[in-house]
Tab-separated table of C-alpha atoms in Angstrom:
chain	number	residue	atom	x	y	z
Z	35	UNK	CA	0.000	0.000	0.000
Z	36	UNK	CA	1.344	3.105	-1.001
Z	37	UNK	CA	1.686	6.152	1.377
Z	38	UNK	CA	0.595	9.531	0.452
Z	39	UNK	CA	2.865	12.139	-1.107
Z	40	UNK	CA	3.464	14.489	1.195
Z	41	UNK	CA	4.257	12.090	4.161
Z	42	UNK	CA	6.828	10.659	2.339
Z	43	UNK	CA	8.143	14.096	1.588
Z	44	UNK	CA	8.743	14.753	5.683
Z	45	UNK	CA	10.266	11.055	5.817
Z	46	UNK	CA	12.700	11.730	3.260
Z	47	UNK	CA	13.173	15.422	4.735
Z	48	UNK	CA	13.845	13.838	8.231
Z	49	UNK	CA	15.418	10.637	7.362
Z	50	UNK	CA	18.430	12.105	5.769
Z	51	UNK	CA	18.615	14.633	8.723
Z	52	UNK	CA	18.627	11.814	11.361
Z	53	UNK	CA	21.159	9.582	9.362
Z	54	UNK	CA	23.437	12.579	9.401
Z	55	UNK	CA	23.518	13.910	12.528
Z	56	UNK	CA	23.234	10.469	14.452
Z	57	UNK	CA	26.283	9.624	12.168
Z	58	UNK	CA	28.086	12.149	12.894
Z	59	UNK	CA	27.541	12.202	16.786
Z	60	UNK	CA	28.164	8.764	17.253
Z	61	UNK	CA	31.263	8.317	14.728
Z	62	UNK	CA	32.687	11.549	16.634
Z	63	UNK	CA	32.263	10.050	20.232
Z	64	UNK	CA	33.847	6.714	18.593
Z	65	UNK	CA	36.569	8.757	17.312
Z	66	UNK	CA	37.038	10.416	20.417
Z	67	UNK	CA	37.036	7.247	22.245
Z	68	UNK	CA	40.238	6.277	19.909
Z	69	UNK	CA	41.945	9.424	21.025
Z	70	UNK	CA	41.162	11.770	18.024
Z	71	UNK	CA	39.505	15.531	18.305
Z	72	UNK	CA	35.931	15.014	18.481
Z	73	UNK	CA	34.460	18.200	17.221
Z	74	UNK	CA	37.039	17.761	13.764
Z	75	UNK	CA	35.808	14.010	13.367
Z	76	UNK	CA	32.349	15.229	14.058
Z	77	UNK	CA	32.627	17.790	10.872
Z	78	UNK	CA	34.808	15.288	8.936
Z	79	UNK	CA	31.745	12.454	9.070
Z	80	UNK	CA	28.990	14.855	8.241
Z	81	UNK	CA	30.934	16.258	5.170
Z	82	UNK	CA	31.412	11.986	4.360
Z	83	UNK	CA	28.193	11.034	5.411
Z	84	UNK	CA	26.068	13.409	3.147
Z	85	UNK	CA	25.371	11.895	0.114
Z	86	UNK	CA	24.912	8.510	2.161
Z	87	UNK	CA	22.184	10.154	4.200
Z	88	UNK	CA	20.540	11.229	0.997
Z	89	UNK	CA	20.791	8.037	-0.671
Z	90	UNK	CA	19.228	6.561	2.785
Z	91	UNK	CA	16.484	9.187	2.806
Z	92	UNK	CA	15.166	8.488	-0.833
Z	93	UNK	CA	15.369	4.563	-0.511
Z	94	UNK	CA	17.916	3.683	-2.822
Z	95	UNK	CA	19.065	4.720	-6.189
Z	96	UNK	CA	17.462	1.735	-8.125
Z	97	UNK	CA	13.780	2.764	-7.823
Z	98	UNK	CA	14.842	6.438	-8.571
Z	99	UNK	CA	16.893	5.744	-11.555
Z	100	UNK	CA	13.492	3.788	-12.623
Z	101	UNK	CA	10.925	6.572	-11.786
Z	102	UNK	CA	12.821	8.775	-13.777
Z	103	UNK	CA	13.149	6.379	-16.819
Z	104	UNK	CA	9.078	5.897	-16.393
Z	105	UNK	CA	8.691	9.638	-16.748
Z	106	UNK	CA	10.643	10.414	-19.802
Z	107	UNK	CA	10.104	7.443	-21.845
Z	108	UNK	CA	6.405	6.949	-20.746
Z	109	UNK	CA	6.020	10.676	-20.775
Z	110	UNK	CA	4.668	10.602	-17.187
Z	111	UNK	CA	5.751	13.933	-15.989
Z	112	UNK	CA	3.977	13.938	-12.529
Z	113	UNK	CA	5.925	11.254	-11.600
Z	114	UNK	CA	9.268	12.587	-12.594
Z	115	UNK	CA	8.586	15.689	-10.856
Z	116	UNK	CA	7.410	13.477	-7.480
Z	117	UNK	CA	10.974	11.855	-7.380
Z	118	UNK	CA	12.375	15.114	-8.093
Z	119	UNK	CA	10.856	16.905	-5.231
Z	120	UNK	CA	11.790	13.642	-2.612
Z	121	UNK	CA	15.709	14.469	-3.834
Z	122	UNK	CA	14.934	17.799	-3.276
Z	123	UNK	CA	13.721	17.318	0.470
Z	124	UNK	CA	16.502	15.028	0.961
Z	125	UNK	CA	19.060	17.323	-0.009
Z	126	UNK	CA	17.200	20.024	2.268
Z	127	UNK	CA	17.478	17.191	5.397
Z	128	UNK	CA	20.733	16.932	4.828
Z	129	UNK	CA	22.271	20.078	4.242
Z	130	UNK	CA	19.807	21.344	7.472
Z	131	UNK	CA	21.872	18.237	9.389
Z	132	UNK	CA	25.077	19.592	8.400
Z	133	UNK	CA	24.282	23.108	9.496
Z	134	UNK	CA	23.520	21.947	12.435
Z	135	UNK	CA	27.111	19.920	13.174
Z	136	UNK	CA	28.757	22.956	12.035
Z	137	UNK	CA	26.786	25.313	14.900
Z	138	UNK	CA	27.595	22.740	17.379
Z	139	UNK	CA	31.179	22.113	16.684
Z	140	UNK	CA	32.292	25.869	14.965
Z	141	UNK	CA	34.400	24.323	13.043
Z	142	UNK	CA	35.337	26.155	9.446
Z	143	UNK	CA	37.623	23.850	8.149
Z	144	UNK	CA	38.523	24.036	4.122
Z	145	UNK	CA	37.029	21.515	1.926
């Protein structure tokens, strides 16, 4: 059974944010655990982590990569635009997540 549009559009919003920020918290106490800084390995992970948390978020690449093939060969624009606002909210989850680690740990390091 398929859940409505715009719940999914919160779960992908908030998945990507969770698997970022509990990623980075945990992989920065581990790291600090192991003797490392923990605020630098905090900020390292969540720049890492990113495109993993989006990936999470929006349940794979497999059934996006086909949702996208349905709506330009079958013409079925709705859909394509559906899967392009769940990247969308994913990218917003986890950029919002990485904002976050960066006001907790102030940490401007270079790219």
């Amino acid at each position: 059974m398929a859940e409505a549009f715009f719940p999914e559009l919160f779960k992908s919003f908030f998945i990507a944010m969770g698997v970022l920020l509990g990623g980075s918290l945990l992989g920065g106490l581990a790291s600090f655990a192991m003797g490392q800084p923990l605020f630098i390995e905090m900020r390292r992970l969540s720049d890492f982590l990113r495109i993993w948390a989006i990936i999470a978020a929006i349940g794979g690449t497999f059934d996006t990569v086909y949702s996208f093939e349905k709506g330009f060969l079958n013409g079925e624009t709705k859909e394509l635009f559906k899967q392009f606002l769940w990247i969308l909210s994913a990218l917003g989850g986890a950029n919002t997540a990485a904002m976050i680690i960066t006001w907790l740990t102030q940490e401007h390091m270079p790219s």
